[in-house]
Coordinates of C-alpha atoms in Angstrom, one line a residue:
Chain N
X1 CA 22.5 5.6 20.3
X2 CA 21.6 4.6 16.5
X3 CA 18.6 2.6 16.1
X4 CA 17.9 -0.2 13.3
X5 CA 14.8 1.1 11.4
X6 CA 13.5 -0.9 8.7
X7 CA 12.0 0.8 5.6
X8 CA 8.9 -0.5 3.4
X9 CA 9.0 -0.3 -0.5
X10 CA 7.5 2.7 -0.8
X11 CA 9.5 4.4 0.9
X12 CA 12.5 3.5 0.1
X13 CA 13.1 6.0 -3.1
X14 CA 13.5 8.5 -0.1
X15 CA 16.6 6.4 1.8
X16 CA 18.6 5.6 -1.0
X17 CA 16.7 2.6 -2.2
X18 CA 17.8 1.3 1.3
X19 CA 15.6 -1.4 3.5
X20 CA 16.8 -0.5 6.6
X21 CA 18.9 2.8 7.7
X22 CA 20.1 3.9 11.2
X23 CA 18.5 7.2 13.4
X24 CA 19.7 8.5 17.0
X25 CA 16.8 9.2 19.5
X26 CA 16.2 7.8 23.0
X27 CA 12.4 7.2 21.9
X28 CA 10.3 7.0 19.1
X29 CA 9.4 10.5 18.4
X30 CA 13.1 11.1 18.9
X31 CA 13.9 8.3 16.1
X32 CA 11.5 9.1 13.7
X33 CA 12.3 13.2 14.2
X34 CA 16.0 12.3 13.5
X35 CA 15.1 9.6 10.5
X36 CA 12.1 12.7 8.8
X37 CA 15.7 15.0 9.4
X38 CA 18.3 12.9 7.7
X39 CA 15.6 11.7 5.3
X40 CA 13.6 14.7 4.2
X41 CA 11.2 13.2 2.1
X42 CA 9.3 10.7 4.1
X43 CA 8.2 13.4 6.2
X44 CA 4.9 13.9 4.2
X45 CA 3.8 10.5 3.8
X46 CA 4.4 9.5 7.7
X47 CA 3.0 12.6 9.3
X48 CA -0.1 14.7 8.2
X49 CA -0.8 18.2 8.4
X50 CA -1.4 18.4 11.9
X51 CA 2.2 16.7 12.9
X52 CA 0.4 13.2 13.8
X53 CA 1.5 9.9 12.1
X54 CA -1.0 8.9 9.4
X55 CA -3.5 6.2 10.2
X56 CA -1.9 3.6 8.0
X57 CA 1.2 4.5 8.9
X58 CA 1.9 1.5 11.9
X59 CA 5.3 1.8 13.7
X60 CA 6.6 -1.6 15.3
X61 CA 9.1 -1.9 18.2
X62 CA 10.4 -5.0 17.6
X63 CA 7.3 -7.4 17.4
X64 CA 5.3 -4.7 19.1
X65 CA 2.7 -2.1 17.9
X66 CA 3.9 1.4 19.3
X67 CA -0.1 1.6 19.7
X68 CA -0.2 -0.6 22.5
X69 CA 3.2 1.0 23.9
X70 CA 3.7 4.4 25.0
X71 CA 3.0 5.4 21.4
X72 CA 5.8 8.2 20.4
X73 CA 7.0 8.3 23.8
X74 CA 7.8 4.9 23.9
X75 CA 11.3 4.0 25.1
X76 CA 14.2 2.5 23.0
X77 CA 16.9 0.5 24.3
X78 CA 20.0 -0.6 22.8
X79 CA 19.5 -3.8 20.2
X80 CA 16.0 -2.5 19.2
X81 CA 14.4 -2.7 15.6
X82 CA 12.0 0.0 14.5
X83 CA 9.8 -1.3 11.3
X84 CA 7.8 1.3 9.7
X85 CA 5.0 -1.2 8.5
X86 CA 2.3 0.2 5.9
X87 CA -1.9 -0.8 6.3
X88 CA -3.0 -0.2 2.7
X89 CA -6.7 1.0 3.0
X90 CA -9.0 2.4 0.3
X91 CA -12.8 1.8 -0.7
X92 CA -15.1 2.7 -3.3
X93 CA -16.3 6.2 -1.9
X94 CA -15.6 8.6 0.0
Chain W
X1 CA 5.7 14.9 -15.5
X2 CA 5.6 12.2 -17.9
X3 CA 2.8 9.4 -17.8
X4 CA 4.0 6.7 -15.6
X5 CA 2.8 3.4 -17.0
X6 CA 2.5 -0.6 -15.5
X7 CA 2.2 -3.6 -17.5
X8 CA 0.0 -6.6 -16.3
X9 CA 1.7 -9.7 -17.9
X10 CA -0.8 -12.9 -18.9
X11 CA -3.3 -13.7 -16.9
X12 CA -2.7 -10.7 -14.2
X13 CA -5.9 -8.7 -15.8
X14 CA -7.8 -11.6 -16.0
X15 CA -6.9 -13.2 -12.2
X16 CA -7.6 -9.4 -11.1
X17 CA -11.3 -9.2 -12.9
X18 CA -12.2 -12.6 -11.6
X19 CA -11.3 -11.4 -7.4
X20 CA -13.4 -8.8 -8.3
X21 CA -16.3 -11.2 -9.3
X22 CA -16.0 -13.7 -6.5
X23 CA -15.8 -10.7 -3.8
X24 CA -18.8 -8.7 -5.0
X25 CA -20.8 -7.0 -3.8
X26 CA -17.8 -6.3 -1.4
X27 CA -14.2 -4.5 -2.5
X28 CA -11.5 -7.6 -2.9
X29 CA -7.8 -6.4 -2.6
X30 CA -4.4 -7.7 -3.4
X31 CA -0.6 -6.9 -4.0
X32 CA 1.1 -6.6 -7.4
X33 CA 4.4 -8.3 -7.7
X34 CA 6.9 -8.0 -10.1
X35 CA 10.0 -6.0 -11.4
X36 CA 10.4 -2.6 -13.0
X37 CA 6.3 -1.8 -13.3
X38 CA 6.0 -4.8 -15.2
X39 CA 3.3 -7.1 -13.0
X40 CA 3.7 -10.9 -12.9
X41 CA 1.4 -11.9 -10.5
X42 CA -1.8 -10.4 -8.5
X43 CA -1.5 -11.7 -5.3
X44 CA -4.8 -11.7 -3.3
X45 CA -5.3 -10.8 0.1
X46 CA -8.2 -10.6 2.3
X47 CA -9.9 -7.7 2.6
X48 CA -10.0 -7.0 6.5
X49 CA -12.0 -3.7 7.2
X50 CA -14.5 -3.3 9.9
X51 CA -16.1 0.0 7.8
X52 CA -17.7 -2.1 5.2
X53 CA -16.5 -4.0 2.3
X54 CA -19.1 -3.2 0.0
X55 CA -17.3 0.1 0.4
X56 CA -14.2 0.0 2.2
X57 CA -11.0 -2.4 1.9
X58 CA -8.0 -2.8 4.2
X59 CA -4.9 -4.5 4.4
X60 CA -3.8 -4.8 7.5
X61 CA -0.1 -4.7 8.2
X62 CA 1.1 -8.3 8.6
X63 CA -0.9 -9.4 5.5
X64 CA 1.6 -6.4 4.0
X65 CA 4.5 -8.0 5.4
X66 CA 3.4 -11.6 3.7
X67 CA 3.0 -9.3 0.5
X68 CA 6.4 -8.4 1.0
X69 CA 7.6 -12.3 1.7
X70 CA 5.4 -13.5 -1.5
X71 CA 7.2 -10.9 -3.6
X72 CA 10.6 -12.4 -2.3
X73 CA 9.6 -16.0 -2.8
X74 CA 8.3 -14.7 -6.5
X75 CA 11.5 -13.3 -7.3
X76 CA 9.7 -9.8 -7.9
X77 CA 9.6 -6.9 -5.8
X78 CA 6.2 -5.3 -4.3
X79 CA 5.2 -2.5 -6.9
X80 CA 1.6 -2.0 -6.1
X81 CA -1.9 -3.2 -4.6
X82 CA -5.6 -3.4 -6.3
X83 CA -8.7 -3.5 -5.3
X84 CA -12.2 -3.0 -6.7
X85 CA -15.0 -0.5 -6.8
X86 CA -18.2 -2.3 -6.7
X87 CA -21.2 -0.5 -8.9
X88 CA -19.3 1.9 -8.8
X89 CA -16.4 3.5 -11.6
X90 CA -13.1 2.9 -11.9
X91 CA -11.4 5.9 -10.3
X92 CA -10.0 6.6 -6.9
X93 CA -12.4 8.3 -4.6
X94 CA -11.1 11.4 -1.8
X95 CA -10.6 7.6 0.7
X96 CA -7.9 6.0 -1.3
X97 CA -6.2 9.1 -1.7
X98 CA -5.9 10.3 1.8
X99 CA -4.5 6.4 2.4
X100 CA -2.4 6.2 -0.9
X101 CA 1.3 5.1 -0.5
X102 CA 3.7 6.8 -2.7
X103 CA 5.7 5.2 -5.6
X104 CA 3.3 2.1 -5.5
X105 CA 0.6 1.4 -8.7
X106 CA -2.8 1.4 -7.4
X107 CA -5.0 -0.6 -9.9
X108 CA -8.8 -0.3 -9.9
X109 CA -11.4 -2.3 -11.3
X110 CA -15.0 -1.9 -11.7
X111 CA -17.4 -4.1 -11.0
X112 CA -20.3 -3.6 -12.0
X113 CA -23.9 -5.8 -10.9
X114 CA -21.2 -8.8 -10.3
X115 CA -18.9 -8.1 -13.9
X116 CA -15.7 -7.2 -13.9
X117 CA -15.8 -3.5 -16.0
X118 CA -13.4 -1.0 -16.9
X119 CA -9.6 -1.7 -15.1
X120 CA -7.2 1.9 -14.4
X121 CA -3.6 2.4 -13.1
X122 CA -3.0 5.5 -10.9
X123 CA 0.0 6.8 -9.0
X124 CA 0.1 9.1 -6.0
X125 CA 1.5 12.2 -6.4
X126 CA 4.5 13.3 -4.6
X127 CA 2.9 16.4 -3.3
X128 CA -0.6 14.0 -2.0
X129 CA -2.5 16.5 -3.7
X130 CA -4.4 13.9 -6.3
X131 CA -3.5 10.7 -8.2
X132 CA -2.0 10.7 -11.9
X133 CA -3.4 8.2 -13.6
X134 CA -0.9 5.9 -15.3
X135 CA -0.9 3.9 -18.7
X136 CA -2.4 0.3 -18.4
X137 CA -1.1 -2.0 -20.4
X138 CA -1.7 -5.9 -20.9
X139 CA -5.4 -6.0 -20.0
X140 CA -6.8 -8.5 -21.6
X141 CA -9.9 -9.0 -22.8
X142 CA -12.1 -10.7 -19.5
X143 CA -12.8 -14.2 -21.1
X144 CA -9.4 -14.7 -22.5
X145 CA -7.5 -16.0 -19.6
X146 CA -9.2 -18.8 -17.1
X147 CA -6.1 -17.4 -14.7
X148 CA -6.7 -17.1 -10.9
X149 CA -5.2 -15.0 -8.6
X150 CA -2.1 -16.0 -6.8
X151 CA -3.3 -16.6 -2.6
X152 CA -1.3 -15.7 -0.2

């Protein structure tokens, strides 16, 4: 089943300049394995060293933080929009 | 590599300086719209973070998304955000690197005891390994341009 992800502007130099692309997976972690596969260079700016998604790095099913879901395990059905949705954080020191 | 570079058109330096002023002592942040690294308006945003704003900022994700819609509406395209260092220099500290988005222009400005200082223009690079720091161009000189940011 192809999923509807939508891509922010920084990341779209690494889908072809493309807003929204397509990946197969029956959850999240399944979607976002497939889209880091077809897709090779997001794979460093979603995850971090350790394999987790970054911090600022927010994933939306539908209208809903994936947070507040079942995280990476959380279910996709047919008709479903991913949105990879950027926090931009920073600050003076470190 | 060569030096990547973005140009603040009129009054963008100056609205920038002047978020800067009215925020401190806390960090103010905001988007930079406009097309091929050419910057026609400095949106600002509010600076959301719960760590601190004298030493933190955040964007959180639907003020992003009405980044996005504002660059739309401004017939531009998101190319960046800024955000300023209060008392403290004009380079990105270990923070904003680990947080840095890729292929967006991170402006800083200084702001030092309340005025607006020194302004830089960095770039992530692709590896995440450090910031390059770009070419600014069109920063004007502080009192030049009564200019304020654009709200969102």
């Amino acid at each position: 089943m192809a999923t509807r992800i939508l891509i922010p502007t920084p990341l779209r130099p690494y889908t072809d300049k493309r807003d929204a692309v397509e990946a197969e997976g029956a959850t999240i972690g399944e979607l976002l394995a497939d889209l880091t596969k077809k897709h090779a260079g997001l794979k460093a700016h979603l995850y971090n060293e350790q394999g987790k998604l970054r911090s600022f790095v927010n994933v939306y099913l539908n209208d809903e933080d994936i947070r507040y879901l079942q995280k990476e395990q959380t279910p996709v059905s047919a008709g479903d929009t991913i949105s990879i949705i950027p926090s931009v954080a920073g600050g003076s020191r470190s | 590599m060569s030096s990547q570079r973005a140009t603040l058109l009129t009054g963008v330096a100056t609205a920038i300086r002047l978020h800067g002023e009215q925020t401190f002592p806390h960090e103010c942040c905001g988007a930079l719209v406009g097309v091929n690294r050419q910057v026609t308006a400095a949106v600002a945003l509010p600076n959301t973070t719960e760590e601190g704003p004298r030493r933190r900022f955040l964007v959180r994700p639907s003020d992003y998304q009405l980044a996005e819609r504002r660059a739309s509406e401004l017939g531009g395209e998101l190319l960046g955000f800024y955000h300023s260092h209060p008392d403290h220099p004009a380079r990105p500290s270990q923070f904003d690197l680990d947080h840095a988005w890729p292929n967006f222009a991170y402006v800083i400005v200084s702001v030092m005891s309340g005025s607006a200082a020194d302004m830089t223009v960095w770039f992530l690079k692709e590896d995440r390994s450090s910031f390059d720091e770009g070419e600014l161009h069109g920063d004007e000189n502080p009192d030049s341009n009564p200019a304020q940011a654009v709200h969102g």
